[in-house]
Tab-separated table of C-alpha atoms in Angstrom:
chain	number	residue	atom	x	y	z
A	238	UNK	CA	7.076	-6.764	15.653
A	239	UNK	CA	5.678	-3.552	14.160
A	240	UNK	CA	4.693	-2.187	10.765
A	241	UNK	CA	6.704	0.694	9.339
A	242	UNK	CA	6.389	2.700	6.120
A	243	UNK	CA	9.047	4.925	4.570
A	244	UNK	CA	7.942	6.832	1.496
A	245	UNK	CA	7.600	9.884	-0.706
A	246	UNK	CA	4.522	11.132	-2.533
A	247	UNK	CA	3.151	14.168	-4.328
A	248	UNK	CA	2.269	15.535	-0.886
A	249	UNK	CA	5.802	15.382	0.492
A	250	UNK	CA	8.058	15.889	-2.519
A	251	UNK	CA	8.117	17.920	-5.744
A	252	UNK	CA	7.817	16.124	-9.057
A	253	UNK	CA	11.543	16.544	-9.711
A	254	UNK	CA	12.325	14.428	-6.633
A	255	UNK	CA	9.586	11.868	-7.351
A	256	UNK	CA	11.129	11.349	-10.780
A	257	UNK	CA	14.398	10.345	-9.134
A	258	UNK	CA	12.758	7.904	-6.735
A	259	UNK	CA	10.339	6.368	-9.290
A	260	UNK	CA	10.466	2.570	-9.644
A	261	UNK	CA	9.410	0.225	-12.404
A	262	UNK	CA	8.337	-3.323	-11.538
A	263	UNK	CA	11.828	-4.772	-11.776
A	264	UNK	CA	13.347	-2.051	-9.620
A	265	UNK	CA	10.527	-2.438	-7.071
A	266	UNK	CA	11.241	-6.158	-6.750
A	267	UNK	CA	14.966	-5.570	-6.374
A	268	UNK	CA	14.476	-2.884	-3.732
A	269	UNK	CA	12.002	-5.035	-1.794
A	270	UNK	CA	14.481	-7.915	-1.719
A	271	UNK	CA	17.329	-5.633	-0.630
A	272	UNK	CA	15.136	-4.322	2.189
A	273	UNK	CA	14.305	-7.857	3.264
A	274	UNK	CA	18.020	-8.707	3.444
A	275	UNK	CA	18.668	-5.991	6.030
A	276	UNK	CA	18.670	-6.595	9.791
A	277	UNK	CA	15.448	-5.979	11.739
A	278	UNK	CA	13.146	-6.524	8.706
A	279	UNK	CA	11.116	-9.728	8.245
A	280	UNK	CA	8.633	-8.694	5.508
A	281	UNK	CA	8.506	-6.021	2.826
A	282	UNK	CA	6.092	-4.660	0.209
A	283	UNK	CA	6.868	-1.800	-2.197
A	284	UNK	CA	4.025	0.346	-3.533
A	285	UNK	CA	5.101	2.395	-6.562
A	286	UNK	CA	2.708	4.566	-8.599
A	287	UNK	CA	2.968	7.689	-10.718
A	288	UNK	CA	2.796	9.856	-7.599
A	289	UNK	CA	4.220	7.775	-4.743
A	290	UNK	CA	6.901	5.289	-3.736
A	291	UNK	CA	6.396	3.612	-0.362
A	292	UNK	CA	8.222	0.748	1.354
A	293	UNK	CA	6.188	-1.134	3.959
A	294	UNK	CA	8.037	-3.472	6.316
A	295	UNK	CA	7.362	-5.613	9.331
A	296	UNK	CA	10.192	-4.584	11.644
A	297	UNK	CA	11.736	-6.056	14.778
A	298	UNK	CA	13.347	-2.743	15.740
A	299	UNK	CA	12.016	0.660	14.735
A	300	UNK	CA	15.209	2.713	14.605
A	301	UNK	CA	17.325	0.054	12.951
A	302	UNK	CA	14.684	-0.622	10.315
A	303	UNK	CA	14.134	3.093	9.588
A	304	UNK	CA	17.845	3.635	9.059
A	305	UNK	CA	18.274	0.671	6.718
A	306	UNK	CA	15.129	1.235	4.649
A	307	UNK	CA	15.841	4.962	4.342
A	308	UNK	CA	19.413	4.298	3.289
A	309	UNK	CA	18.346	1.943	0.508
A	310	UNK	CA	15.672	4.309	-0.803
A	311	UNK	CA	18.073	7.265	-0.761
A	312	UNK	CA	20.748	5.258	-2.547
A	313	UNK	CA	18.282	4.152	-5.217
A	314	UNK	CA	17.229	7.765	-5.876
A	315	UNK	CA	20.798	9.085	-5.529
A	316	UNK	CA	19.579	11.693	-3.049
A	317	UNK	CA	21.809	13.379	-0.493
A	318	UNK	CA	20.857	13.188	3.162
A	319	UNK	CA	19.420	16.713	3.356
A	320	UNK	CA	17.314	16.399	0.201
A	321	UNK	CA	16.091	12.965	1.263
A	322	UNK	CA	15.098	14.070	4.772
A	323	UNK	CA	13.236	17.105	3.414
A	324	UNK	CA	10.990	14.971	1.219
A	325	UNK	CA	10.524	11.628	2.996
A	326	UNK	CA	7.854	10.626	5.508
A	327	UNK	CA	7.900	7.812	8.064
A	328	UNK	CA	4.860	6.244	9.730
A	329	UNK	CA	4.999	3.592	12.461
A	330	UNK	CA	2.459	1.149	13.886
A	331	UNK	CA	-0.974	2.828	14.189
A	332	UNK	CA	0.046	5.715	11.911
A	333	UNK	CA	1.374	3.279	9.294
A	334	UNK	CA	-1.857	1.262	9.363
A	335	UNK	CA	-3.945	4.431	9.041
A	336	UNK	CA	-1.756	5.662	6.177
A	337	UNK	CA	-2.100	2.478	4.106
A	338	UNK	CA	-5.848	2.305	4.680
A	339	UNK	CA	-6.152	5.928	3.577
A	340	UNK	CA	-4.024	5.282	0.496
A	341	UNK	CA	-6.140	2.297	-0.548
A	342	UNK	CA	-9.319	4.322	-0.055
A	343	UNK	CA	-8.028	7.055	-2.384
A	344	UNK	CA	-7.819	9.620	0.409
A	345	UNK	CA	-4.104	10.261	-0.143
A	346	UNK	CA	-4.243	10.334	-3.948
A	347	UNK	CA	-3.417	13.204	-6.245
A	348	UNK	CA	-7.012	12.911	-7.511
A	349	UNK	CA	-8.968	12.535	-4.282
A	350	UNK	CA	-11.079	9.378	-4.193
A	351	UNK	CA	-9.643	7.823	-7.358
A	352	UNK	CA	-10.076	4.064	-7.559
A	353	UNK	CA	-7.009	3.246	-9.668
A	354	UNK	CA	-4.899	3.077	-6.517
A	355	UNK	CA	-6.783	-0.060	-5.451
A	356	UNK	CA	-5.400	-1.983	-8.403
A	357	UNK	CA	-1.930	-0.604	-7.758
A	358	UNK	CA	-1.991	-1.680	-4.094
A	359	UNK	CA	-3.285	-5.097	-5.152
A	360	UNK	CA	-0.509	-5.412	-7.740
A	361	UNK	CA	2.105	-4.496	-5.109
A	362	UNK	CA	0.805	-7.242	-2.813
A	363	UNK	CA	0.707	-9.828	-5.620
A	364	UNK	CA	4.281	-8.975	-6.595
A	365	UNK	CA	5.420	-9.339	-2.983
A	366	UNK	CA	3.609	-12.680	-2.724
A	367	UNK	CA	5.199	-13.940	-5.937
A	368	UNK	CA	8.648	-12.824	-4.778
A	369	UNK	CA	8.093	-14.212	-1.250
A	370	UNK	CA	8.931	-10.896	0.442
A	371	UNK	CA	5.588	-10.674	2.242
A	372	UNK	CA	4.544	-12.719	5.277
A	373	UNK	CA	1.453	-13.107	7.458
A	374	UNK	CA	1.605	-9.645	9.057
A	375	UNK	CA	1.796	-7.479	5.929
A	376	UNK	CA	-0.409	-9.869	3.976
A	377	UNK	CA	-3.206	-9.402	6.529
A	378	UNK	CA	-2.635	-5.635	6.579
A	379	UNK	CA	-2.773	-5.258	2.789
A	380	UNK	CA	-5.763	-7.571	2.403
A	381	UNK	CA	-7.641	-5.442	4.906
A	382	UNK	CA	-6.574	-2.270	3.088
A	383	UNK	CA	-8.003	-3.637	-0.176
A	384	UNK	CA	-11.301	-4.476	1.538
A	385	UNK	CA	-11.486	-0.955	2.958
A	386	UNK	CA	-10.862	0.579	-0.453
A	387	UNK	CA	-13.703	-1.457	-1.946
A	388	UNK	CA	-15.979	-0.585	0.969
A	389	UNK	CA	-15.371	3.132	0.518
A	390	UNK	CA	-16.468	3.008	-3.121
A	391	UNK	CA	-19.397	0.694	-2.412
A	392	UNK	CA	-20.891	2.631	0.509
A	393	UNK	CA	-20.371	6.242	-0.601
A	394	UNK	CA	-20.709	8.401	-3.685
A	395	UNK	CA	-16.954	8.957	-3.888
A	396	UNK	CA	-16.950	7.472	-7.411
A	397	UNK	CA	-18.505	10.690	-8.652
A	398	UNK	CA	-15.033	12.140	-8.313
A	399	UNK	CA	-12.616	11.278	-11.131
A	400	UNK	CA	-12.050	7.503	-10.795
A	401	UNK	CA	-8.502	7.732	-12.135
A	402	UNK	CA	-5.737	10.097	-13.179
A	403	UNK	CA	-6.628	9.266	-16.787
A	404	UNK	CA	-10.214	10.506	-16.464
A	405	UNK	CA	-9.018	13.548	-14.523
A	406	UNK	CA	-6.591	14.410	-17.328
A	407	UNK	CA	-9.369	14.052	-19.904
A	408	UNK	CA	-11.569	16.363	-17.864
A	409	UNK	CA	-8.725	18.905	-17.728
A	410	UNK	CA	-8.280	18.634	-21.513
A	411	UNK	CA	-11.811	19.870	-22.127
A	412	UNK	CA	-14.050	19.385	-25.160
A	413	UNK	CA	-11.317	18.188	-27.524
A	414	UNK	CA	-11.408	14.700	-26.000
A	415	UNK	CA	-15.078	14.213	-26.924
A	416	UNK	CA	-15.024	15.888	-30.340
A	417	UNK	CA	-16.143	13.486	-33.062
A	418	UNK	CA	-13.070	14.043	-35.247
A	419	UNK	CA	-10.334	14.039	-32.547
A	420	UNK	CA	-7.500	11.629	-33.250
A	421	UNK	CA	-5.439	10.140	-30.403
A	422	UNK	CA	-1.900	8.784	-30.277
A	423	UNK	CA	-0.953	6.799	-27.174
A	424	UNK	CA	2.752	6.327	-26.482
A	425	UNK	CA	3.308	3.281	-24.299
A	426	UNK	CA	1.542	-0.045	-23.820
A	427	UNK	CA	1.604	-0.601	-20.072
A	428	UNK	CA	-1.106	-0.421	-17.425
A	429	UNK	CA	-1.692	3.324	-17.799
A	430	UNK	CA	-1.890	3.053	-21.593
A	431	UNK	CA	-4.431	0.262	-21.329
A	432	UNK	CA	-6.514	2.338	-18.946
A	433	UNK	CA	-6.350	5.306	-21.342
A	434	UNK	CA	-7.519	3.161	-24.265
A	435	UNK	CA	-10.312	1.576	-22.258
A	436	UNK	CA	-11.471	4.977	-21.013
A	437	UNK	CA	-11.532	6.429	-24.531
A	438	UNK	CA	-13.507	3.470	-25.900
A	439	UNK	CA	-15.979	3.698	-23.008
A	440	UNK	CA	-16.464	7.386	-23.838
A	441	UNK	CA	-17.502	6.402	-27.346
A	442	UNK	CA	-14.319	7.230	-29.269
A	443	UNK	CA	-14.166	5.193	-32.477
A	444	UNK	CA	-11.345	2.637	-32.412
A	445	UNK	CA	-10.042	3.826	-35.779
A	446	UNK	CA	-9.256	7.222	-34.199
A	447	UNK	CA	-6.912	5.673	-31.605
A	448	UNK	CA	-3.350	4.574	-32.386
A	449	UNK	CA	-0.829	3.081	-29.973
A	450	UNK	CA	2.957	3.055	-30.327
A	451	UNK	CA	5.474	1.320	-28.114
A	452	UNK	CA	9.215	0.841	-28.282
A	453	UNK	CA	8.518	-2.901	-28.220
A	454	UNK	CA	6.120	-3.236	-31.128
A	455	UNK	CA	4.742	-6.596	-30.005
A	456	UNK	CA	3.303	-5.007	-26.852
A	457	UNK	CA	1.604	-2.333	-28.926
A	458	UNK	CA	0.186	-5.074	-31.146
A	459	UNK	CA	-1.175	-6.965	-28.147
A	460	UNK	CA	-2.964	-3.848	-26.882
A	461	UNK	CA	-4.254	-3.064	-30.373
A	462	UNK	CA	-5.658	-6.552	-30.876
A	463	UNK	CA	-7.217	-6.540	-27.410
A	464	UNK	CA	-8.911	-3.164	-27.957
A	465	UNK	CA	-9.547	-3.110	-31.705
A	466	UNK	CA	-7.344	-0.054	-32.217
A	467	UNK	CA	-4.334	0.484	-34.495
A	468	UNK	CA	-0.713	-0.314	-33.596
A	469	UNK	CA	2.136	1.667	-35.148
A	470	UNK	CA	5.892	1.222	-35.154
A	471	UNK	CA	7.893	3.449	-32.835
A	472	UNK	CA	9.869	4.657	-35.852
A	473	UNK	CA	6.601	6.050	-37.250
A	474	UNK	CA	5.679	8.082	-34.163
A	475	UNK	CA	6.679	11.414	-35.704
A	476	UNK	CA	4.460	10.906	-38.752
A	477	UNK	CA	1.609	9.844	-36.442
A	478	UNK	CA	2.104	12.992	-34.366
A	479	UNK	CA	1.459	15.048	-37.487
A	480	UNK	CA	-2.040	13.573	-37.822
A	481	UNK	CA	-2.970	13.415	-34.123
A	482	UNK	CA	-4.858	15.997	-32.069
A	483	UNK	CA	-4.068	14.512	-28.655
A	484	UNK	CA	-0.901	12.760	-27.506
A	485	UNK	CA	-1.184	10.620	-24.366
A	486	UNK	CA	2.268	9.551	-23.201
A	487	UNK	CA	2.995	6.949	-20.520
A	488	UNK	CA	6.051	5.053	-21.735
A	489	UNK	CA	7.892	4.368	-18.480
A	490	UNK	CA	11.138	5.589	-20.041
A	491	UNK	CA	13.893	7.071	-17.912
A	492	UNK	CA	14.037	10.385	-19.766
A	493	UNK	CA	12.137	12.826	-21.965
A	494	UNK	CA	10.686	11.198	-25.081
A	495	UNK	CA	9.044	14.294	-26.576
A	496	UNK	CA	11.037	17.520	-26.438
A	497	UNK	CA	9.996	20.909	-27.746
A	498	UNK	CA	11.651	20.475	-31.146
A	499	UNK	CA	9.879	17.172	-31.750
A	500	UNK	CA	6.470	18.602	-30.876
A	501	UNK	CA	7.042	21.702	-32.997
A	502	UNK	CA	8.004	19.507	-35.933
A	503	UNK	CA	4.671	17.661	-35.669
A	504	UNK	CA	2.800	20.617	-37.148
A	505	UNK	CA	-0.330	22.490	-36.189
A	506	UNK	CA	-2.918	19.723	-35.725
A	507	UNK	CA	-1.572	18.603	-32.329
A	508	UNK	CA	-3.155	20.695	-29.547
A	509	UNK	CA	-3.251	18.667	-26.307
A	510	UNK	CA	-0.394	16.723	-24.713
A	511	UNK	CA	-1.169	14.499	-21.728
A	512	UNK	CA	1.860	13.212	-19.812
A	513	UNK	CA	0.962	10.469	-17.315
A	514	UNK	CA	4.522	9.176	-16.900
A	515	UNK	CA	6.944	9.374	-14.016
A	516	UNK	CA	9.671	10.246	-14.857
A	517	UNK	CA	8.027	12.663	-17.296
A	518	UNK	CA	7.908	11.809	-21.000
A	519	UNK	CA	7.181	15.322	-22.278
A	520	UNK	CA	9.465	18.303	-21.796
A	521	UNK	CA	7.724	21.057	-19.818
A	522	UNK	CA	9.118	23.586	-22.316
A	523	UNK	CA	6.364	22.611	-24.789
A	524	UNK	CA	4.049	24.852	-22.753
A	525	UNK	CA	5.677	27.783	-24.553
A	526	UNK	CA	4.486	26.564	-27.963
A	527	UNK	CA	1.484	28.513	-29.222
A	528	UNK	CA	-1.672	26.423	-29.360
A	529	UNK	CA	-0.281	23.609	-27.203
A	530	UNK	CA	-1.820	22.612	-23.864
A	531	UNK	CA	0.258	20.338	-21.612
A	532	UNK	CA	-1.492	18.360	-18.900
A	533	UNK	CA	0.931	16.529	-16.633
A	534	UNK	CA	1.180	15.504	-13.005
A	535	UNK	CA	1.996	19.070	-12.002
A	536	UNK	CA	-1.314	20.259	-13.463
A	537	UNK	CA	-3.274	17.343	-12.019
A	538	UNK	CA	-1.822	17.850	-8.540
A	539	UNK	CA	-3.393	21.324	-8.446
A	540	UNK	CA	-6.924	20.054	-8.961
A	541	UNK	CA	-8.964	20.793	-5.848
A	542	UNK	CA	-11.453	18.674	-3.979
A	543	UNK	CA	-15.046	18.877	-5.222
A	544	UNK	CA	-16.977	20.738	-2.514
A	545	UNK	CA	-20.208	19.005	-3.534
A	546	UNK	CA	-18.709	15.670	-2.499
A	547	UNK	CA	-17.347	16.810	0.871
A	548	UNK	CA	-19.855	14.591	2.717
A	549	UNK	CA	-18.781	11.511	0.731
A	550	UNK	CA	-15.126	12.269	1.365
A	551	UNK	CA	-15.807	12.618	5.096
A	552	UNK	CA	-17.763	9.359	5.056
A	553	UNK	CA	-14.837	7.527	3.468
A	554	UNK	CA	-12.493	9.011	6.053
A	555	UNK	CA	-14.847	7.855	8.813
A	556	UNK	CA	-14.791	4.351	7.340
A	557	UNK	CA	-10.984	4.428	7.361
A	558	UNK	CA	-10.883	5.607	10.996
A	559	UNK	CA	-13.328	2.876	12.037
A	560	UNK	CA	-11.376	0.182	10.218
A	561	UNK	CA	-8.080	1.334	11.719
A	562	UNK	CA	-9.507	0.948	15.240
A	563	UNK	CA	-10.944	-2.475	14.427
A	564	UNK	CA	-7.701	-3.706	12.875
A	565	UNK	CA	-5.557	-2.522	15.794
A	566	UNK	CA	-7.879	-4.106	18.371
A	567	UNK	CA	-7.751	-7.415	16.496
A	568	UNK	CA	-3.968	-7.185	16.222
A	569	UNK	CA	-3.620	-6.454	19.928
A	570	UNK	CA	-5.915	-9.365	20.778
A	571	UNK	CA	-3.901	-11.737	18.608
A	572	UNK	CA	-0.738	-10.693	20.454
A	573	UNK	CA	-2.325	-10.900	23.915
A	574	UNK	CA	-4.074	-14.270	23.521
A	575	UNK	CA	-0.886	-16.399	23.429
A	576	UNK	CA	0.273	-14.821	26.690
A	577	UNK	CA	-3.059	-15.506	28.424
A	578	UNK	CA	-3.130	-19.104	27.183
A	579	UNK	CA	0.480	-19.632	28.247
A	580	UNK	CA	-0.298	-18.241	31.723
A	581	UNK	CA	-3.218	-20.606	32.161
A	582	UNK	CA	-1.105	-23.486	30.880
A	583	UNK	CA	1.624	-22.646	33.386
A	584	UNK	CA	-0.936	-22.576	36.213
A	585	UNK	CA	-2.263	-25.983	35.165
A	586	UNK	CA	1.277	-27.398	35.054
A	587	UNK	CA	2.017	-26.040	38.550
A	588	UNK	CA	-1.177	-27.630	39.919
A	589	UNK	CA	-0.372	-31.019	38.366
A	590	UNK	CA	3.203	-30.877	39.675
A	591	UNK	CA	1.956	-30.161	43.200
A	592	UNK	CA	-0.619	-32.955	42.981
A	593	UNK	CA	2.125	-35.359	41.882
A	594	UNK	CA	4.352	-34.222	44.779
A	595	UNK	CA	1.509	-34.667	47.327
A	596	UNK	CA	0.658	-38.080	45.887
A	597	UNK	CA	4.249	-39.234	46.269
A	598	UNK	CA	4.512	-37.921	49.851
A	599	UNK	CA	1.060	-39.115	50.936
A	600	UNK	CA	0.574	-42.456	49.205
A	601	UNK	CA	-2.338	-43.393	51.503
A	602	UNK	CA	-4.662	-40.736	50.056
A	603	UNK	CA	-7.682	-42.216	48.361
A	604	UNK	CA	-8.503	-41.252	44.732
A	605	UNK	CA	-11.389	-39.109	45.982
A	606	UNK	CA	-9.152	-37.296	48.461
A	607	UNK	CA	-6.523	-36.719	45.782
A	608	UNK	CA	-9.205	-35.374	43.441
A	609	UNK	CA	-10.347	-32.966	46.177
A	610	UNK	CA	-6.783	-31.731	46.634
A	611	UNK	CA	-6.426	-31.231	42.863
A	612	UNK	CA	-9.722	-29.313	42.701
A	613	UNK	CA	-8.722	-27.089	45.627
A	614	UNK	CA	-5.350	-26.279	44.053
A	615	UNK	CA	-7.058	-25.447	40.748
A	616	UNK	CA	-9.475	-23.079	42.465
A	617	UNK	CA	-6.580	-21.265	44.143
A	618	UNK	CA	-4.665	-21.017	40.851
A	619	UNK	CA	-7.755	-19.774	38.975
A	620	UNK	CA	-8.374	-17.074	41.554
A	621	UNK	CA	-4.755	-15.935	41.430
A	622	UNK	CA	-4.661	-15.556	37.636
A	623	UNK	CA	-8.257	-14.384	37.163
A	624	UNK	CA	-7.638	-10.661	37.697
A	625	UNK	CA	-4.473	-10.469	35.519
A	626	UNK	CA	-6.134	-12.307	32.618
A	627	UNK	CA	-9.347	-10.269	32.817
A	628	UNK	CA	-7.321	-7.072	33.025
A	629	UNK	CA	-5.216	-7.856	29.969
A	630	UNK	CA	-8.342	-8.600	27.920
A	631	UNK	CA	-9.889	-5.312	29.036
A	632	UNK	CA	-6.774	-3.438	27.989
A	633	UNK	CA	-6.893	-4.846	24.459
A	634	UNK	CA	-9.242	-1.994	23.483
A	635	UNK	CA	-6.777	0.575	24.800
A	636	UNK	CA	-3.167	1.362	24.047
A	637	UNK	CA	-1.668	-0.713	26.844
A	638	UNK	CA	-2.877	-4.224	26.012
A	639	UNK	CA	0.257	-5.565	24.369
A	640	UNK	CA	2.562	-3.820	26.846
A	641	UNK	CA	0.567	-5.301	29.732
A	642	UNK	CA	0.783	-8.729	28.140
A	643	UNK	CA	4.558	-8.390	27.910
A	644	UNK	CA	4.697	-7.316	31.563
A	645	UNK	CA	2.487	-10.266	32.477
A	646	UNK	CA	4.816	-12.683	30.729
A	647	UNK	CA	7.790	-11.111	32.475
A	648	UNK	CA	6.239	-11.020	35.981
A	649	UNK	CA	5.095	-14.628	35.810
A	650	UNK	CA	8.362	-15.739	34.174
A	651	UNK	CA	6.515	-17.297	31.254
A	652	UNK	CA	8.608	-19.283	28.809
A	653	UNK	CA	8.607	-17.216	25.585
A	654	UNK	CA	8.826	-20.430	23.610
A	655	UNK	CA	5.577	-21.505	25.257
A	656	UNK	CA	3.958	-18.194	24.345
A	657	UNK	CA	5.101	-18.552	20.747
A	658	UNK	CA	3.879	-22.142	20.618
A	659	UNK	CA	0.338	-20.944	21.209
A	660	UNK	CA	0.474	-19.136	17.880
A	661	UNK	CA	-0.225	-21.099	14.721
A	662	UNK	CA	2.013	-20.948	11.666
A	663	UNK	CA	0.843	-17.828	9.879
A	664	UNK	CA	0.759	-15.632	12.952
A	665	UNK	CA	-2.819	-16.229	14.123
A	666	UNK	CA	-3.630	-17.296	17.671
A	667	UNK	CA	-4.742	-20.855	18.224
């Protein structure tokens, strides 16, 4: 069994392709279940954010799993083979582990070091747990990834980088965000909208200068009550645009919500548009309107790494590398241990069978003599299996440990059912 990830992100695909592959929660659940129904896959977790869609699976066969998972992702996005291949990436085993750990640590994010990804990875795991698509292998992998993400922020100064795409977009917007008379309209009431509201309030923006609109008014009301801001009906968005300075849009809709004509009709007060949605909410053509600044994922993806924090970034990457090695050694050990235990069990069974045969053929042996025979046979068996078992434990730290364990099981004709029986329910060695 091996871990495999098939995905697309801002690093591998342009925004136009990411828009096609984007998943909401319902679509993520459906895709994860479809993946789990394919041959060769025993567990699945889908991570979907504003700049990545990744399907993690525990696979029995690499090639079969890659083909099935890739097919389902391509069909969901309605991408032809050539376009899909040009933009997808595949990581397997060690590379897949390293990739997830790097993602959770913010090292693969559009805004390097951002901490928002931790919550998104956690949400993906919780969804998989609730939908019963995750098992012991991916659960352990994702739990470790979450711990690594927390460790990176706790042990380094990486938090001095923008902690989220929201804060990065505010930084790109400039002084208007912090002006004492700036009025904000937030379109959407999901996770990103909540983060935007919380960030504005923490920056000292008065609640009466923040309005939230959502196509489902009750959700806007819930966010307004929670944050002390004002909720408006979706039908009133255009009139609210006329009095707002900054529009922050993150609706989760499948198409453009604010085209050029709608923004032009809002009048001259509106100056900054922040589009945090995927697919995009705001038509890129609004950039041609005089006095309008559009900050979207295209703009944010061009932000460069802060040179002053290069040491912190390298420290986080070192933490990830260390944790990858530790995780793989532990995984190899957990796979090797059942084979070693089964080998020792087989040797014990052989000794007892020989003692029983000798006892039946030589009934005149005294108990002490029989005990001496048993002890001698055990010493011979221990010496014969000592070198193979020591060798397999030594190889755990290298790349050949599991392969050697498989060879050991094959050479000694170990019953695979006996090897599996050594493992507890949940995949951990006894």
